[in-house]
Amino acid sequence: MSHQRPDALDVPAIRSAYPILERTFDGTQLVYLDNAATTQTPDPVVDAMSDYYRETNANVHRGIHHLSQEASIAYEEAHDRLAEFVGASGGRRELVFTKNTTESENMIAHAWGLRELGPGDEVVLTQMEHHASLVTWQQVAMRAGADVKYIRVDDDGRLDMDHAREVISDDTAMLSAVHVSNTLGTVNPVSELVDLAHEHDALAFIDGAQAVPTRPVDVEAIDADFYAFSGHKMAGPTGIGCLYGKEDLLADLDPYLYGGGMIRKVTYDESSWGEVPWKFEAGTPPIAEAVGLAAAADYLDDIGMERVRAHEERLAAAAYDALSGIDGLTIYGPEPGPDRAGLVSFSMENVHAHDLASICNDHAVAIRAGDHCTQPLHDTLGVSATARASFYVYNSVDEIDPLVEAVEDARALFA
Ligand code: PMP
């Protein structure tokens, strides 16, 4: 069997679908390296949404008129497309549209957690959880009287799996783990974690916000009970995210939001709910966004998710090498390899991360600085903030040069 590396991406051809990347600031070409926060949106996705608004726009839930029928079909089919994108064979019966990953986490923590958790139960998280998962489960566990435990991160930025085997026990009711860390870039062994949870009859929720955009994800191969991701990090629009859940689990849960579009029968005294996913989608949903997100799934599948992953790994390795040559600079997370995704967080001696990002901005290089919604992880790393460069399909290896120049400039100015 041959193990050929997938083709490198044709970056100039890909970039032609992103007019925003042509922007210049004070005559300098934008270098957009803030993709872990939000990716840019290619023309096919923008076109799908603008065509929808020009030709089809109406409210859904199967109104009688033509436009509503067409909008309903497009909206419903978008669920099937996103389910297919992450390997969920139940289609729309396993795929709920939410606002984002954060709302998906909240939906399960409230709908499942407040019903099922109680004193003596434990929710197991990792030390590298995003606040979307960490704060949500922390607060819901507190309300339910349950405890929260954390799987340690080792000095290389990987999960300590021996500790995971200790912490996940018969008291564990839910494991919630991030698939790819938005701060360390670590790709966690989620199948192994899910298996551990299942061995103890616990459920497993995986935060795939950084994974689904950057690598092939198969929720059934992972055997996750719930899996969440956001549209705006995968070349799709803002305002829409996805919650995958196993069919029987979603069918068994009560809704998290109440209102129009999610009921079967309502009287002045009581109400009953429609089918999954509609019972979790109260009110007018993000219809144009669903159409745009389905177009983003088509767009990414046309490129090929294996090739996206290979491209990300190459860029991360190149950035890691280039940045690690700079004096006084510390990079966080594992060394480049198959368990590191396309983002690099770093700090520089005597230079605050915000100053690093600000000097980068002077060079028209867009990076992020702060705690990246992982404050407790930053506490364990012993820094209050880091700078983060993150890559996507339209970034080229050449764009690492202006990043390195800007960081060298910051060092010369402040260090
Ligand atoms: N989890 C991870 C790992 C993330 O990177 C993010 C976004 N930074 C989120 C959750 C939250 O995503 P959103 O803001 O789209 O809800």
Tab-separated table of C-alpha atoms and ligand atoms in Angstrom:
chain	number	residue	atom	x	y	z
A	1	MET	CA	0.000	0.000	0.000
A	2	SER	CA	1.393	3.413	-0.874
A	3	HIS	CA	1.223	6.279	1.599
A	4	GLN	CA	1.412	9.243	-0.745
A	5	ARG	CA	1.072	12.676	0.827
A	6	PRO	CA	-2.044	14.372	-0.504
A	7	ASP	CA	-1.386	17.168	-3.043
A	8	ALA	CA	-0.473	20.569	-1.720
A	9	LEU	CA	-3.320	23.008	-2.207
A	10	ASP	CA	-3.326	25.417	-5.137
A	11	VAL	CA	-3.305	28.458	-2.859
A	12	PRO	CA	-3.444	31.181	-5.586
A	13	ALA	CA	-6.511	29.510	-7.142
A	14	ILE	CA	-8.158	29.167	-3.728
A	15	ARG	CA	-7.427	32.803	-2.855
A	16	SER	CA	-9.224	34.052	-5.962
A	17	ALA	CA	-12.540	33.180	-4.247
A	18	TYR	CA	-11.757	35.507	-1.320
A	19	PRO	CA	-11.749	39.208	-2.385
A	20	ILE	CA	-11.246	40.232	1.261
A	21	LEU	CA	-7.714	38.821	1.131
A	22	GLU	CA	-6.819	41.506	-1.453
A	23	ARG	CA	-7.317	44.253	1.106
A	24	THR	CA	-4.365	46.436	1.938
A	25	PHE	CA	-3.720	48.592	4.983
A	26	ASP	CA	-1.433	51.629	4.477
A	27	GLY	CA	-0.315	50.019	1.241
A	28	THR	CA	0.551	46.669	2.839
A	29	GLN	CA	-1.239	43.506	1.787
A	30	LEU	CA	-3.332	41.868	4.516
A	31	VAL	CA	-1.976	38.616	5.944
A	32	TYR	CA	-4.925	36.997	7.693
A	33	LEU	CA	-3.764	34.600	10.420
A	34	ASP	CA	-6.762	34.728	12.770
A	35	ASN	CA	-8.560	31.714	11.375
A	36	ALA	CA	-9.059	29.896	14.663
A	37	ALA	CA	-11.307	32.826	15.639
A	38	THR	CA	-13.157	33.084	12.313
A	39	THR	CA	-12.306	31.988	8.791
A	40	GLN	CA	-13.024	34.071	5.705
A	41	THR	CA	-15.999	33.273	3.495
A	42	PRO	CA	-15.437	32.229	-0.138
A	43	ASP	CA	-17.552	33.463	-3.062
A	44	PRO	CA	-19.519	30.197	-3.491
A	45	VAL	CA	-20.785	30.533	0.098
A	46	VAL	CA	-21.562	34.256	-0.236
A	47	ASP	CA	-23.271	33.546	-3.588
A	48	ALA	CA	-25.398	30.743	-2.138
A	49	MET	CA	-26.651	33.093	0.558
A	50	SER	CA	-27.215	36.046	-1.752
A	51	ASP	CA	-29.037	33.807	-4.285
A	52	TYR	CA	-31.201	32.576	-1.425
A	53	TYR	CA	-32.099	36.134	-0.408
A	54	ARG	CA	-32.662	37.237	-4.015
A	55	GLU	CA	-34.771	34.263	-5.075
A	56	THR	CA	-36.141	32.182	-2.217
A	57	ASN	CA	-36.329	34.145	1.042
A	58	ALA	CA	-39.331	33.239	3.224
A	59	ASN	CA	-39.971	31.797	6.646
A	60	VAL	CA	-39.740	28.026	6.942
A	61	HIS	CA	-41.897	25.422	8.681
A	62	ARG	CA	-43.684	24.514	5.497
A	63	GLY	CA	-45.878	27.515	4.755
A	64	ILE	CA	-48.426	26.997	1.991
A	65	HIS	CA	-46.870	29.307	-0.604
A	66	HIS	CA	-44.108	28.447	-3.081
A	67	LEU	CA	-41.330	30.467	-1.470
A	68	SER	CA	-41.928	29.020	1.969
A	69	GLN	CA	-41.983	25.505	0.526
A	70	GLU	CA	-38.675	26.096	-1.260
A	71	ALA	CA	-37.054	27.750	1.762
A	72	SER	CA	-38.227	24.882	3.996
A	73	ILE	CA	-36.770	22.257	1.680
A	74	ALA	CA	-33.441	24.102	1.426
A	75	TYR	CA	-33.308	24.515	5.207
A	76	GLU	CA	-34.212	20.898	5.929
A	77	GLU	CA	-31.784	19.530	3.372
A	78	ALA	CA	-28.972	21.627	4.850
A	79	HIS	CA	-29.296	19.497	8.012
A	80	ASP	CA	-28.745	16.342	5.963
A	81	ARG	CA	-25.732	17.905	4.220
A	82	LEU	CA	-24.026	18.855	7.482
A	83	ALA	CA	-24.834	15.474	9.017
A	84	GLU	CA	-23.206	13.849	5.991
A	85	PHE	CA	-20.183	16.150	6.315
A	86	VAL	CA	-19.398	14.723	9.764
A	87	GLY	CA	-20.443	11.130	9.042
A	88	ALA	CA	-23.790	11.098	10.870
A	89	SER	CA	-25.881	8.500	9.052
A	90	GLY	CA	-29.144	9.590	10.697
A	91	GLY	CA	-29.154	12.848	8.690
A	92	ARG	CA	-31.450	15.546	10.093
A	93	ARG	CA	-32.588	13.254	12.920
A	94	GLU	CA	-29.107	13.627	14.409
A	95	LEU	CA	-28.181	17.195	13.448
A	96	VAL	CA	-29.585	20.305	15.132
A	97	PHE	CA	-28.773	23.827	13.972
A	98	THR	CA	-27.808	26.151	16.791
A	99	LYS	CA	-26.199	29.595	16.889
A	100	ASN	CA	-22.675	28.245	17.436
A	101	THR	CA	-20.621	25.712	19.396
A	102	THR	CA	-21.326	27.632	22.609
A	103	GLU	CA	-25.080	27.240	22.199
A	104	SER	CA	-24.671	23.546	21.349
A	105	GLU	CA	-22.746	23.038	24.608
A	106	ASN	CA	-25.361	24.972	26.575
A	107	MET	CA	-28.206	23.043	25.004
A	108	ILE	CA	-26.896	19.670	26.156
A	109	ALA	CA	-25.594	20.902	29.509
A	110	HIS	CA	-29.030	22.332	30.305
A	111	ALA	CA	-31.336	19.809	28.609
A	112	TRP	CA	-29.378	16.728	29.681
A	113	GLY	CA	-27.271	17.990	32.593
A	114	LEU	CA	-29.993	19.625	34.671
A	115	ARG	CA	-32.158	16.527	34.285
A	116	GLU	CA	-29.531	13.825	34.807
A	117	LEU	CA	-26.824	15.249	37.080
A	118	GLY	CA	-27.041	15.216	40.846
A	119	PRO	CA	-24.915	14.954	43.991
A	120	GLY	CA	-22.289	12.212	43.654
A	121	ASP	CA	-22.094	12.603	39.858
A	122	GLU	CA	-18.989	13.919	38.166
A	123	VAL	CA	-18.468	15.791	34.926
A	124	VAL	CA	-14.964	15.235	33.566
A	125	LEU	CA	-13.387	17.981	31.462
A	126	THR	CA	-9.838	18.564	30.249
A	127	GLN	CA	-7.615	21.381	31.462
A	128	MET	CA	-7.572	22.690	27.889
A	129	GLU	CA	-11.328	23.216	27.512
A	130	HIS	CA	-12.580	26.400	25.904
A	131	HIS	CA	-14.822	28.471	28.189
A	132	ALA	CA	-17.756	27.389	25.992
A	133	SER	CA	-17.444	23.963	27.544
A	134	LEU	CA	-15.655	24.728	30.813
A	135	VAL	CA	-17.893	27.525	32.120
A	136	THR	CA	-21.065	25.842	30.880
A	137	TRP	CA	-20.459	22.492	32.583
A	138	GLN	CA	-18.977	24.169	35.671
A	139	GLN	CA	-22.135	26.247	36.154
A	140	VAL	CA	-24.612	23.485	35.301
A	141	ALA	CA	-22.782	21.017	37.561
A	142	MET	CA	-22.903	23.601	40.367
A	143	ARG	CA	-26.665	24.025	39.940
A	144	ALA	CA	-27.141	20.244	39.905
A	145	GLY	CA	-24.875	19.626	42.918
A	146	ALA	CA	-22.443	17.568	40.810
A	147	ASP	CA	-18.624	17.824	40.800
A	148	VAL	CA	-16.250	18.731	37.989
A	149	LYS	CA	-12.871	17.047	37.474
A	150	TYR	CA	-10.153	17.941	35.013
A	151	ILE	CA	-7.788	15.720	33.020
A	152	ARG	CA	-4.285	17.183	33.293
A	153	VAL	CA	-2.307	18.600	30.411
A	154	ASP	CA	1.356	17.531	30.440
A	155	ASP	CA	4.391	19.741	29.811
A	156	ASP	CA	4.263	19.027	26.066
A	157	GLY	CA	0.682	20.255	25.833
A	158	ARG	CA	-0.852	16.796	25.499
A	159	LEU	CA	-3.490	15.210	27.704
A	160	ASP	CA	-2.064	12.968	30.402
A	161	MET	CA	-3.940	9.810	29.431
A	162	ASP	CA	-2.846	7.956	32.590
A	163	HIS	CA	-4.542	10.718	34.532
A	164	ALA	CA	-7.586	10.419	32.239
A	165	ARG	CA	-7.840	6.720	33.197
A	166	GLU	CA	-7.738	7.723	36.873
A	167	VAL	CA	-10.201	10.583	36.656
A	168	ILE	CA	-12.847	8.893	34.493
A	169	SER	CA	-14.602	6.521	36.884
A	170	ASP	CA	-17.966	4.975	37.667
A	171	ASP	CA	-18.924	8.342	39.175
A	172	THR	CA	-18.456	10.023	35.807
A	173	ALA	CA	-21.751	10.915	34.180
A	174	MET	CA	-20.439	13.069	31.336
A	175	LEU	CA	-17.063	13.576	29.713
A	176	SER	CA	-16.711	16.804	27.729
A	177	ALA	CA	-13.466	17.147	25.815
A	178	VAL	CA	-12.145	19.431	23.129
A	179	HIS	CA	-11.099	17.623	19.922
A	180	VAL	CA	-8.499	20.206	18.838
A	181	SER	CA	-7.304	22.781	21.376
A	182	ASN	CA	-7.742	26.356	20.153
A	183	THR	CA	-4.774	27.432	22.323
A	184	LEU	CA	-2.281	24.556	22.169
A	185	GLY	CA	-3.193	23.158	18.756
A	186	THR	CA	-3.200	19.676	20.301
A	187	VAL	CA	-5.304	17.076	18.505
A	188	ASN	CA	-6.683	14.981	21.343
A	189	PRO	CA	-7.249	11.188	21.162
A	190	VAL	CA	-11.002	11.639	21.305
A	191	SER	CA	-11.940	8.062	20.346
A	192	GLU	CA	-9.885	6.797	23.265
A	193	LEU	CA	-11.506	9.309	25.619
A	194	VAL	CA	-14.993	8.401	24.405
A	195	ASP	CA	-14.235	4.688	24.898
A	196	LEU	CA	-13.054	5.396	28.444
A	197	ALA	CA	-16.278	7.284	29.172
A	198	HIS	CA	-18.405	4.487	27.720
A	199	GLU	CA	-16.546	1.820	29.736
A	200	HIS	CA	-17.903	3.634	32.791
A	201	ASP	CA	-21.403	4.144	31.339
A	202	ALA	CA	-20.833	7.868	30.979
A	203	LEU	CA	-21.767	9.949	27.934
A	204	ALA	CA	-19.223	11.875	25.875
A	205	PHE	CA	-19.562	15.360	24.392
A	206	ILE	CA	-16.835	16.449	21.981
A	207	ASP	CA	-16.150	20.107	21.135
A	208	GLY	CA	-15.165	20.003	17.475
A	209	ALA	CA	-15.032	23.780	16.847
A	210	GLN	CA	-11.401	23.592	15.682
A	211	ALA	CA	-11.529	20.034	14.335
A	212	VAL	CA	-14.363	19.980	11.800
A	213	PRO	CA	-12.902	22.924	9.819
A	214	THR	CA	-9.432	21.426	9.594
A	215	ARG	CA	-9.579	17.625	9.215
A	216	PRO	CA	-11.941	14.812	8.235
A	217	VAL	CA	-14.260	14.110	11.177
A	218	ASP	CA	-16.444	11.025	11.488
A	219	VAL	CA	-18.630	11.282	14.570
A	220	GLU	CA	-19.657	7.635	14.281
A	221	ALA	CA	-16.065	6.394	14.121
A	222	ILE	CA	-15.329	8.526	17.220
A	223	ASP	CA	-18.562	7.164	18.752
A	224	ALA	CA	-19.275	10.558	20.340
A	225	ASP	CA	-22.697	10.893	21.917
A	226	PHE	CA	-22.741	14.612	21.152
A	227	TYR	CA	-20.415	16.633	18.911
A	228	ALA	CA	-20.496	20.421	18.354
A	229	PHE	CA	-19.027	22.815	15.787
A	230	SER	CA	-19.499	26.331	14.357
A	231	GLY	CA	-20.120	27.503	10.781
A	232	HIS	CA	-17.934	30.607	10.929
A	233	LYS	CA	-14.717	28.628	11.494
A	234	MET	CA	-15.220	26.409	8.410
A	235	ALA	CA	-15.607	28.929	5.567
A	236	GLY	CA	-19.289	29.302	6.451
A	237	PRO	CA	-21.346	32.196	7.818
A	238	THR	CA	-21.608	33.466	11.387
A	239	GLY	CA	-24.832	32.878	13.297
A	240	ILE	CA	-25.054	29.126	12.763
A	241	GLY	CA	-23.523	26.110	14.456
A	242	CYS	CA	-24.269	22.416	14.653
A	243	LEU	CA	-25.026	19.943	17.361
A	244	TYR	CA	-24.730	16.289	16.423
A	245	GLY	CA	-26.343	13.845	18.835
A	246	LYS	CA	-27.078	10.142	18.618
A	247	GLU	CA	-30.657	9.710	17.478
A	248	ASP	CA	-32.019	7.956	20.575
A	249	LEU	CA	-30.356	10.446	22.922
A	250	LEU	CA	-31.737	13.503	21.120
A	251	ALA	CA	-35.170	11.921	20.828
A	252	ASP	CA	-35.209	11.350	24.595
A	253	LEU	CA	-34.239	14.921	25.581
A	254	ASP	CA	-36.627	17.755	26.324
A	255	PRO	CA	-36.159	21.056	24.485
A	256	TYR	CA	-33.864	23.761	25.781
A	257	LEU	CA	-35.721	26.687	24.157
A	258	TYR	CA	-39.478	26.974	23.824
A	259	GLY	CA	-41.559	28.829	21.239
A	260	GLY	CA	-42.809	28.614	17.701
A	261	GLY	CA	-41.820	25.921	15.244
A	262	MET	CA	-40.922	23.277	17.838
A	263	ILE	CA	-44.299	22.056	19.094
A	264	ARG	CA	-46.693	19.293	18.185
A	265	LYS	CA	-49.750	20.359	20.216
A	266	VAL	CA	-50.305	23.308	22.554
A	267	THR	CA	-53.185	23.997	24.926
A	268	TYR	CA	-53.470	26.670	27.624
A	269	ASP	CA	-52.281	24.063	30.105
A	270	GLU	CA	-49.627	21.982	28.354
A	271	SER	CA	-47.542	21.429	25.218
A	272	SER	CA	-45.904	18.545	23.387
A	273	TRP	CA	-42.923	18.639	21.081
A	274	GLY	CA	-42.228	17.980	17.432
A	275	GLU	CA	-39.569	15.636	16.068
A	276	VAL	CA	-35.793	16.070	16.236
A	277	PRO	CA	-34.277	18.411	15.114
A	278	TRP	CA	-37.251	20.814	15.080
A	279	LYS	CA	-38.007	20.453	18.786
A	280	PHE	CA	-34.582	22.004	19.488
A	281	GLU	CA	-34.946	24.841	16.957
A	282	ALA	CA	-37.521	27.202	18.481
A	283	GLY	CA	-38.284	30.437	16.648
A	284	THR	CA	-37.222	31.520	13.175
A	285	PRO	CA	-33.962	29.674	12.538
A	286	PRO	CA	-30.841	30.841	10.617
A	287	ILE	CA	-32.203	29.905	7.177
A	288	ALA	CA	-29.849	31.765	4.826
A	289	GLU	CA	-26.982	30.731	7.087
A	290	ALA	CA	-27.989	27.074	6.790
A	291	VAL	CA	-27.946	27.421	3.008
A	292	GLY	CA	-24.518	29.076	3.249
A	293	LEU	CA	-23.177	26.412	5.591
A	294	ALA	CA	-24.303	23.618	3.259
A	295	ALA	CA	-22.431	25.448	0.473
A	296	ALA	CA	-19.359	25.621	2.750
A	297	ALA	CA	-19.541	21.837	3.262
A	298	ASP	CA	-19.635	21.375	-0.537
A	299	TYR	CA	-16.760	23.816	-0.932
A	300	LEU	CA	-14.568	22.007	1.632
A	301	ASP	CA	-15.412	18.568	0.246
A	302	ASP	CA	-14.423	19.790	-3.226
A	303	ILE	CA	-11.002	20.704	-1.836
A	304	GLY	CA	-10.877	17.478	0.199
A	305	MET	CA	-10.571	17.445	3.972
A	306	GLU	CA	-7.458	15.220	3.909
A	307	ARG	CA	-5.747	17.868	1.808
A	308	VAL	CA	-6.951	20.616	4.153
A	309	ARG	CA	-5.405	18.744	7.057
A	310	ALA	CA	-2.099	18.182	5.230
A	311	HIS	CA	-1.940	21.876	4.292
A	312	GLU	CA	-2.615	22.946	7.897
A	313	GLU	CA	0.072	20.599	9.211
A	314	ARG	CA	2.604	21.979	6.730
A	315	LEU	CA	1.876	25.588	7.651
A	316	ALA	CA	1.925	24.863	11.381
A	317	ALA	CA	5.289	23.106	11.053
A	318	ALA	CA	6.735	25.965	8.986
A	319	ALA	CA	5.486	28.601	11.443
A	320	TYR	CA	6.726	26.569	14.409
A	321	ASP	CA	10.211	26.280	12.862
A	322	ALA	CA	10.404	29.944	11.865
A	323	LEU	CA	9.149	31.277	15.208
A	324	SER	CA	11.250	28.946	17.338
A	325	GLY	CA	14.363	30.566	15.826
A	326	ILE	CA	13.489	33.888	17.506
A	327	ASP	CA	15.276	34.662	20.786
A	328	GLY	CA	13.090	34.929	23.881
A	329	LEU	CA	10.072	33.341	22.215
A	330	THR	CA	8.160	30.435	23.788
A	331	ILE	CA	5.787	28.305	21.743
A	332	TYR	CA	3.034	26.361	23.502
A	333	GLY	CA	1.669	22.965	22.575
A	334	PRO	CA	3.145	19.839	21.006
A	335	GLU	CA	5.888	19.868	18.397
A	336	PRO	CA	4.683	19.692	14.789
A	337	GLY	CA	3.281	16.295	13.849
A	338	PRO	CA	-0.006	14.505	13.347
A	339	ASP	CA	-1.306	15.572	16.756
A	340	ARG	CA	-0.776	19.304	16.166
A	341	ALA	CA	-3.250	21.350	14.165
A	342	GLY	CA	-2.639	24.524	12.137
A	343	LEU	CA	-2.272	27.086	14.865
A	344	VAL	CA	0.678	28.310	16.906
A	345	SER	CA	0.379	30.184	20.219
A	346	PHE	CA	3.442	31.903	21.582
A	347	SER	CA	4.721	34.497	24.028
A	348	MET	CA	7.832	36.645	24.064
A	349	GLU	CA	9.946	37.595	27.055
A	350	ASN	CA	9.248	41.194	28.136
A	351	VAL	CA	6.662	41.797	25.403
A	352	HIS	CA	2.966	41.605	26.197
A	353	ALA	CA	0.925	39.504	23.770
A	354	HIS	CA	-1.245	42.545	22.980
A	355	ASP	CA	1.861	44.506	21.954
A	356	LEU	CA	2.902	41.580	19.745
A	357	ALA	CA	-0.504	41.591	18.041
A	358	SER	CA	-0.438	45.364	17.732
A	359	ILE	CA	2.970	45.408	16.027
A	360	CYS	CA	1.791	42.581	13.772
A	361	ASN	CA	-1.217	44.733	12.905
A	362	ASP	CA	1.168	47.564	11.936
A	363	HIS	CA	2.537	45.070	9.396
A	364	ALA	CA	-1.049	44.197	8.306
A	365	VAL	CA	-0.616	40.747	9.847
A	366	ALA	CA	-3.830	39.791	11.673
A	367	ILE	CA	-3.222	37.551	14.681
A	368	ARG	CA	-5.048	37.206	18.013
A	369	ALA	CA	-3.775	37.979	21.503
A	370	GLY	CA	-5.346	37.164	24.850
A	371	ASP	CA	-6.406	34.094	26.745
A	372	HIS	CA	-8.359	32.642	23.777
A	373	CYS	CA	-11.197	31.768	26.179
A	374	THR	CA	-8.921	29.358	28.057
A	375	GLN	CA	-8.071	31.342	31.195
A	376	PRO	CA	-7.504	28.359	33.506
A	377	LEU	CA	-5.167	26.783	30.913
A	378	HIS	CA	-3.206	30.036	30.717
A	379	ASP	CA	-2.940	29.970	34.517
A	380	THR	CA	-1.407	26.490	34.331
A	381	LEU	CA	0.949	27.668	31.563
A	382	GLY	CA	1.965	30.560	33.843
A	383	VAL	CA	1.102	33.327	31.346
A	384	SER	CA	-1.837	35.711	31.325
A	385	ALA	CA	-2.011	35.981	27.554
A	386	THR	CA	-0.479	34.512	24.419
A	387	ALA	CA	-0.347	35.558	20.785
A	388	ARG	CA	-1.831	33.097	18.294
A	389	ALA	CA	-1.315	32.690	14.554
A	390	SER	CA	-3.730	30.293	12.889
A	391	PHE	CA	-3.962	29.141	9.294
A	392	TYR	CA	-6.513	28.080	6.726
A	393	VAL	CA	-6.746	26.861	3.152
A	394	TYR	CA	-5.913	30.250	1.595
A	395	ASN	CA	-2.724	30.846	3.601
A	396	SER	CA	0.616	30.202	1.954
A	397	VAL	CA	3.959	29.346	3.526
A	398	ASP	CA	5.174	32.744	2.223
A	399	GLU	CA	2.823	34.511	4.628
A	400	ILE	CA	4.890	33.265	7.545
A	401	ASP	CA	7.705	35.670	6.559
A	402	PRO	CA	5.758	38.871	7.340
A	403	LEU	CA	4.641	37.269	10.635
A	404	VAL	CA	8.233	36.548	11.614
A	405	GLU	CA	9.374	40.039	10.534
A	406	ALA	CA	6.655	41.636	12.642
A	407	VAL	CA	7.528	39.525	15.693
A	408	GLU	CA	11.247	40.382	15.252
A	409	ASP	CA	10.224	44.021	15.039
A	410	ALA	CA	8.284	43.765	18.305
A	411	ARG	CA	11.292	42.168	19.952
A	412	ALA	CA	13.568	44.961	18.748
A	413	LEU	CA	11.123	47.592	20.037
A	414	PHE	CA	10.220	46.157	23.444
A	415	ALA	CA	12.603	43.435	24.549
B	1	PMP	N1	-14.532	25.612	21.364
B	1	PMP	C1	-13.375	25.876	20.752
B	1	PMP	C2	-12.272	24.876	20.808
B	1	PMP	C3	-13.212	27.086	20.083
B	1	PMP	O1	-12.053	27.360	19.476
B	1	PMP	C4	-14.283	28.012	20.047
B	1	PMP	C5	-14.130	29.350	19.352
B	1	PMP	N2	-12.988	30.059	19.726
B	1	PMP	C6	-15.458	27.676	20.682
B	1	PMP	C7	-15.564	26.464	21.334
B	1	PMP	C8	-16.639	28.584	20.688
B	1	PMP	O2	-17.116	28.765	19.388
B	1	PMP	P1	-18.258	29.821	19.122
B	1	PMP	O3	-17.727	31.148	19.566
B	1	PMP	O4	-18.483	29.752	17.647
B	1	PMP	O5	-19.433	29.381	19.914
